[in-house]
XYZ file of C-alpha atoms in Angstrom:
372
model
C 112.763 207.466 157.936
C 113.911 206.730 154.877
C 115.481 203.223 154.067
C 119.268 202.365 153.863
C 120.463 202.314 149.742
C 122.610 200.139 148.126
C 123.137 200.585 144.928
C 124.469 198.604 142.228
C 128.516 197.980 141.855
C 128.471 195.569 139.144
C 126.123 192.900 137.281
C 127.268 189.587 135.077
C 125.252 186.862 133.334
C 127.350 184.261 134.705
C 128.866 183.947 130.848
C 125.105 182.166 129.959
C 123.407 182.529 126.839
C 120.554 185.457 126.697
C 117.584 184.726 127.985
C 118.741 182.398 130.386
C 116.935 182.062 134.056
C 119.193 182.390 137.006
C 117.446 180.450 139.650
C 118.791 179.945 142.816
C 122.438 181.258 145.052
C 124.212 179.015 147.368
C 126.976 179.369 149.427
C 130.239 177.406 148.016
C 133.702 179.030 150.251
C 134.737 182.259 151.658
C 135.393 183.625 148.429
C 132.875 181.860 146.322
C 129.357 181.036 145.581
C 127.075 178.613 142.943
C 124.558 179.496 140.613
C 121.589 177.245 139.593
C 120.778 178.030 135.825
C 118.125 177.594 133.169
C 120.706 177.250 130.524
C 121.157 173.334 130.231
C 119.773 173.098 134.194
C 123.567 174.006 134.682
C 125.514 174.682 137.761
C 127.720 177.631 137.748
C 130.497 178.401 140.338
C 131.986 182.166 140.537
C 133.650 185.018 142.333
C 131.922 186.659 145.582
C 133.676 189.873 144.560
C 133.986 189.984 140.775
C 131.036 187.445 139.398
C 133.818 186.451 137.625
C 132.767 182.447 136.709
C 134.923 179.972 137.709
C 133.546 176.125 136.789
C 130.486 175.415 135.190
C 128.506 172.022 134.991
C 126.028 171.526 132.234
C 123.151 168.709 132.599
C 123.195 168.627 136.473
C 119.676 167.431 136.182
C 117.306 166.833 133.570
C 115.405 170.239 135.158
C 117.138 171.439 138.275
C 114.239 172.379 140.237
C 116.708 173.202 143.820
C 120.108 174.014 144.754
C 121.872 174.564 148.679
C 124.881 174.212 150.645
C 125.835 171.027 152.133
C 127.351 172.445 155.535
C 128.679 169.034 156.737
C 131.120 169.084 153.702
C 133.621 171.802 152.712
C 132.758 173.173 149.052
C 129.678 170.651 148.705
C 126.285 171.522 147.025
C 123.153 169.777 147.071
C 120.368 169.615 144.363
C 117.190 168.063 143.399
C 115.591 167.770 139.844
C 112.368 166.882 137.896
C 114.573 163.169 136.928
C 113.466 162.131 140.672
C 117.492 162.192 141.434
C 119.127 164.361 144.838
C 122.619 165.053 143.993
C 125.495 165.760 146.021
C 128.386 167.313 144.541
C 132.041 168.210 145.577
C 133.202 171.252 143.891
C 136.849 170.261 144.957
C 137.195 168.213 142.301
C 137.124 169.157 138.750
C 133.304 169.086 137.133
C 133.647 166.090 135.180
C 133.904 163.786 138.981
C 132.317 166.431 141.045
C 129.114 164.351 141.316
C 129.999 162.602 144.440
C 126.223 160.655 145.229
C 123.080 160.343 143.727
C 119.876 159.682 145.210
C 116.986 158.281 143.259
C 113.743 158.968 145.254
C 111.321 157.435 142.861
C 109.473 160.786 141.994
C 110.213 164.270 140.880
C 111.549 166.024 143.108
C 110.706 169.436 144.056
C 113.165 170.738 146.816
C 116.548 169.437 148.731
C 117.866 171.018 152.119
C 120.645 169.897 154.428
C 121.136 170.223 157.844
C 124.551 171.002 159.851
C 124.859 167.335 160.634
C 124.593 165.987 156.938
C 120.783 165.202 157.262
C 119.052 165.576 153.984
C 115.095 166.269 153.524
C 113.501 165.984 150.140
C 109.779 167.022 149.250
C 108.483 165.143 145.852
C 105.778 166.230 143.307
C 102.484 164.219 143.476
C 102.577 161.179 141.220
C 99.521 158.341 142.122
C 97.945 160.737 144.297
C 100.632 160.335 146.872
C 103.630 163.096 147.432
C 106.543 162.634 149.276
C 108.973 164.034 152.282
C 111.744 161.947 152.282
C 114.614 162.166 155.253
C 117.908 160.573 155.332
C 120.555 160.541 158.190
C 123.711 161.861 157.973
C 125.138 158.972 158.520
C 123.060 156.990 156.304
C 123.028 159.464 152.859
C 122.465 157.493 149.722
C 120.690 154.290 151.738
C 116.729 153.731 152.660
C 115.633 157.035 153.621
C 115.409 157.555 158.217
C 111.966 158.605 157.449
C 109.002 159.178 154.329
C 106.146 161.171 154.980
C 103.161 160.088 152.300
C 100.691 161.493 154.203
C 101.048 164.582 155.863
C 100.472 166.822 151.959
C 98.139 166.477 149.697
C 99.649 168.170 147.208
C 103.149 168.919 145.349
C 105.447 169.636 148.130
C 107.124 173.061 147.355
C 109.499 173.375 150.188
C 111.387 171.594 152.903
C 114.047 172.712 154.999
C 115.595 171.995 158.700
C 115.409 174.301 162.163
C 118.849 175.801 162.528
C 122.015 174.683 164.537
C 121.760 171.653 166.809
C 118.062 171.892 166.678
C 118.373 170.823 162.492
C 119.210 167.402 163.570
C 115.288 166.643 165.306
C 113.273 169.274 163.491
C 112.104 169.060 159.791
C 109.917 171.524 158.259
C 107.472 171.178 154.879
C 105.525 173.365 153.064
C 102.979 171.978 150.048
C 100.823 173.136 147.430
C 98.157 171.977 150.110
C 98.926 175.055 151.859
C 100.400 173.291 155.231
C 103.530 173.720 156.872
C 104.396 170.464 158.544
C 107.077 170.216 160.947
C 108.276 166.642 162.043
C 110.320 165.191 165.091
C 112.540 163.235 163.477
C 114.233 162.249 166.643
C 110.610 160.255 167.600
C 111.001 157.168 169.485
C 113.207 154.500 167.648
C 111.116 151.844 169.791
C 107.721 153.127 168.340
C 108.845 151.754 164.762
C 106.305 149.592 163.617
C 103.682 151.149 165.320
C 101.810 152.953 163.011
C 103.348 154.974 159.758
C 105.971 157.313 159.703
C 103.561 160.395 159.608
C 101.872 159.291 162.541
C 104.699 158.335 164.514
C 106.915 161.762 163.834
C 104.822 164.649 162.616
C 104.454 167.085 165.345
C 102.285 170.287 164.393
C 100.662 171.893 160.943
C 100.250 175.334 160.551
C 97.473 176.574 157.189
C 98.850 179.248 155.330
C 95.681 179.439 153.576
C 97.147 178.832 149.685
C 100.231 176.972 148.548
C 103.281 177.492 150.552
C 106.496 179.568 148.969
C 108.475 179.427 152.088
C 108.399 178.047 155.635
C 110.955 177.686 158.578
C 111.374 178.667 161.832
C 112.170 182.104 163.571
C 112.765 182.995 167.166
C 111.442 185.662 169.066
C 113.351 185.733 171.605
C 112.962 185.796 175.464
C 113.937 182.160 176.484
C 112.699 178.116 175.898
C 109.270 177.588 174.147
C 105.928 177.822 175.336
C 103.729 181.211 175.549
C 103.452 183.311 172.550
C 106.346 185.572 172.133
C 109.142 183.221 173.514
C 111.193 181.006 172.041
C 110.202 179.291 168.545
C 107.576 179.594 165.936
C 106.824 177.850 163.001
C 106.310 180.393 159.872
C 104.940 179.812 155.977
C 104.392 182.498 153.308
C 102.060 181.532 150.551
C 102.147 182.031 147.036
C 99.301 184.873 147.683
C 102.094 186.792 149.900
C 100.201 186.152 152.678
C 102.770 185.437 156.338
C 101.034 183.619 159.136
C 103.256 182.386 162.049
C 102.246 179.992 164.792
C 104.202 179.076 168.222
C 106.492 176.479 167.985
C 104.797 173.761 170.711
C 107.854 171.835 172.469
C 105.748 171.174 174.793
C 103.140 168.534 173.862
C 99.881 168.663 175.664
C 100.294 172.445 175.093
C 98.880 172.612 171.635
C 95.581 173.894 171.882
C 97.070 176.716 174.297
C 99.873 177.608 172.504
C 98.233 177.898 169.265
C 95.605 180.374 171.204
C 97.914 182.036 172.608
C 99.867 182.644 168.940
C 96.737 182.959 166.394
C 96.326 186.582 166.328
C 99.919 187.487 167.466
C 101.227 185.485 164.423
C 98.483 186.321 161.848
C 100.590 188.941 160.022
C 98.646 188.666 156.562
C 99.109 189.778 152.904
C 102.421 191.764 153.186
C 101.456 193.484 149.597
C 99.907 196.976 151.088
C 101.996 197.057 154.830
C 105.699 196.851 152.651
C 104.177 198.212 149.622
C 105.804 195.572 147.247
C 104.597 193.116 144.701
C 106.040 189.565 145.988
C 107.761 188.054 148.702
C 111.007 186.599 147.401
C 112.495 184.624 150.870
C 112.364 185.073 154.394
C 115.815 185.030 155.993
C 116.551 183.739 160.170
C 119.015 185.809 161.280
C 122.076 184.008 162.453
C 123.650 183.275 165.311
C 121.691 184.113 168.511
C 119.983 186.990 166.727
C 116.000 187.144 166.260
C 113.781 187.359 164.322
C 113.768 187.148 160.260
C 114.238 189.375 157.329
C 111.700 189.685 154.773
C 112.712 190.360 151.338
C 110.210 191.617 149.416
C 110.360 192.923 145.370
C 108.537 195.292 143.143
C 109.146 195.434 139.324
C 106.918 198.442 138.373
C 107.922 200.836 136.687
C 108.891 204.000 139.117
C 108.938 201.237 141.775
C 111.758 198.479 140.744
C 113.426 197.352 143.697
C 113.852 194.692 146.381
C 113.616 195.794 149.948
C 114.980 193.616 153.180
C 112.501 194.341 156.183
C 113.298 193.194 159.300
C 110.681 191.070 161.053
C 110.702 190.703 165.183
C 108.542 190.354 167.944
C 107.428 193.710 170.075
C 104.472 194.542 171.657
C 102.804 191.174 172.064
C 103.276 190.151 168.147
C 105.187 189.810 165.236
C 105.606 193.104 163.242
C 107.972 194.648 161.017
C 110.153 197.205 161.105
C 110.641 200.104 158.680
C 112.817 201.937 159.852
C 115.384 199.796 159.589
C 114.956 198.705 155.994
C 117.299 197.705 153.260
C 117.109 198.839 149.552
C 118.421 197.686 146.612
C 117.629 200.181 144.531
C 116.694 199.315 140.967
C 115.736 195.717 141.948
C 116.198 194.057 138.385
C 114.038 196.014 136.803
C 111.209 194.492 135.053
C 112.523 191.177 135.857
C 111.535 189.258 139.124
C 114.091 188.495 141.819
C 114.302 184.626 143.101
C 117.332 185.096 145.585
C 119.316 187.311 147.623
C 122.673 186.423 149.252
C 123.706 188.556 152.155
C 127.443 188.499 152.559
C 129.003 190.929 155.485
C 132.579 191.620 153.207
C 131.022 191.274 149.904
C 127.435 193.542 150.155
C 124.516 191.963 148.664
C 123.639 189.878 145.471
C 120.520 188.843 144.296
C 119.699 186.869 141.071
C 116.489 187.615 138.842
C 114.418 185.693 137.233
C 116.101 185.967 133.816
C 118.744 187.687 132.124
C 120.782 189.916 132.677
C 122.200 187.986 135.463
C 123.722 188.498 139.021
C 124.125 191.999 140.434
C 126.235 192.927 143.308
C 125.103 195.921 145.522
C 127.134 198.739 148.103
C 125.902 201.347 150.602
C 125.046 204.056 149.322
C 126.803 207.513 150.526
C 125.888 208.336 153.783
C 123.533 205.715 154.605
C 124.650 203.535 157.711
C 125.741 199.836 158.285
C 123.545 196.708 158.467
């Protein structure tokens, strides 16, 4: 069956000079989204429907190395930067006192994420052979950081990120150049504070991707509460080799060994290269709400092949497996360039940014294809 099209409806470079690197897309309101930039590590605010920019703000970091919503605040971004500082910023004011807290964590920093509660986790490049996750409560944002993790990577650590919906506010997740996926419980015992280090007191399972980690997170697959493969959540990481290994989420502890039986081969999905015929993995989105399962999006840049494709991922049959027929294309990808982000946006369509010029490009159905 051949895949769903969209094609494109419109393209801008976010009025940046040529040549500049379009990074990262974040949610901002209904009707608008951000833009992290290469062009003076800027941040650049614009139209969901025309790309049309709206505010820009030049020198957001000395290198902007991450940019996200920050749910817990109405038109709030977060972002992280090679000057060791986590920024939050209120795009309800005008740019010049948008910057409404810093955080200086000591070390570059590699990655930001929020959760629905105002939580923030940071992951740190290695500096003295120690690198860093770094959790603050949303109560306690811009203070001594809840929790710091020096010892569960040893490596940069590439990517951190929350479980969604109430579950953001006890589960962390980090991925490292180490090629583990850590997930922490950072509602651990307040009474076991001083008894031991913060690794040993909250991290809860590590999954080995096998090579440095480009994404991790959670997914469900359905079919109730945690436990046996194939219900519940599971932990997932794709490496920088495209490779996607997922292991069973263990609630349960005391059900490790079991669990992590029970999900080897049933979450051991591989290098996605040959199965979706593409050359790199850009993200792996959860699908909302109650949904489950993930969509992969996945990118090719040769020529007679330039295109990103979102495949969706789900459980059937015992394992995790994708499914074809049901893709997404967006035909033309960005050409020779490589795509770093897609936004999926039900009234809008689809954007995705490349890895340079020329910019943003906004995407329809094609005729006669169906909805997704």
């Amino acid at each position: 069956m051949p895949p769903r099209t969209f094609h494109r409806t419109s393209a801008s470079d976010l009025s940046t000079p040529p040549g500049t690197y379009i990074y990262t897309l974040a949610p901002l309101s209904a009707t608008h989204l951000a833009a992290s930039t290469s062009s003076s590590s800027s941040l650049v605010t614009f139209s969901k429907s025309t790309l049309t920019p709206v505010a820009t703000i030049p020198h957001a970091h000395t290198n902007i190395t991450s940019l996200s919503a920050y749910p817990a605040s109405p038109q709030t971004l977060l972002t992280s930067g090679t000057d060791g500082l986590i920024k939050l910023w209120d795009l309800r004011c005008s740019p010049p006192a948008a910057q409404a807290s810093k955080i200086n964590v000591g070390a570059p920093a590699l990655c930001a994420s929020a959760n629905a509660q105002g939580g923030i986790i940071a992951g740190t490049e290695m500096q003295d052979r120690v690198s860093r996750v770094c959790v603050w409560d949303g109560r306690m944002v811009g203070e001594k950081p809840t929790w710091v993790f020096a010892e569960s990577h040893g490596d940069d650590v590439s990517f951190v990120g929350f479980a969604g919906g109430e579950e953001g506010e006890r589960w962390g997740v980090s991925g490292g150049m180490d090629g583990l996926v850590s997930v922490f419980d950072l509602l651990a015992e307040k009474e076991a504070r001083g008894k031991g280090d913060d690794d040993e007191r909250a991290l809860w399972q590590v999954v080995n991707v096998g090579a440095s980690v480009h994404r991790a997170g959670f997914l469900n697959a359905g079919g109730g509460g945690g436990g046996a493969a194939g219900k519940g959540e599971w932990v997932f990481g794709v490496s920088t080799d495209e490779s996607l290994v997922l292991r069973s989420f263990n609630h349960a502890p005391g059900r490790e060994e079991e669990e992590d039986a029970a999900g080897e081969v049933a979450g051991d999905v591989g290098d996605v290269r040959k199965r979706l015929d593409c050359e790199y993995v850009v993200d792996v989105l959860r699908v909302g709400g109650t949904g489950t399962g993930g969509i992969v999006v996945a990118g090719n840049k040769e020529f007679g092949k330039q295109r990103v494709d979102l495949i969706p991922l789900g459980w059937a049959g015992g394992r995790w497996g994708f499914t074809s027929e049901d893709k997404v294309r967006l035909q033309g990808g960005h050409g020779e360039e490589v795509c770093r982000g897609v936004w999926v946006d039900d009234d809008v369509g689809l954007l995705s940014s490349p890895l340079s010029s020329p910019g943003l490009r906004r995407r329809r159905r094609g005729k006669g294809t169906d909805g997704w």
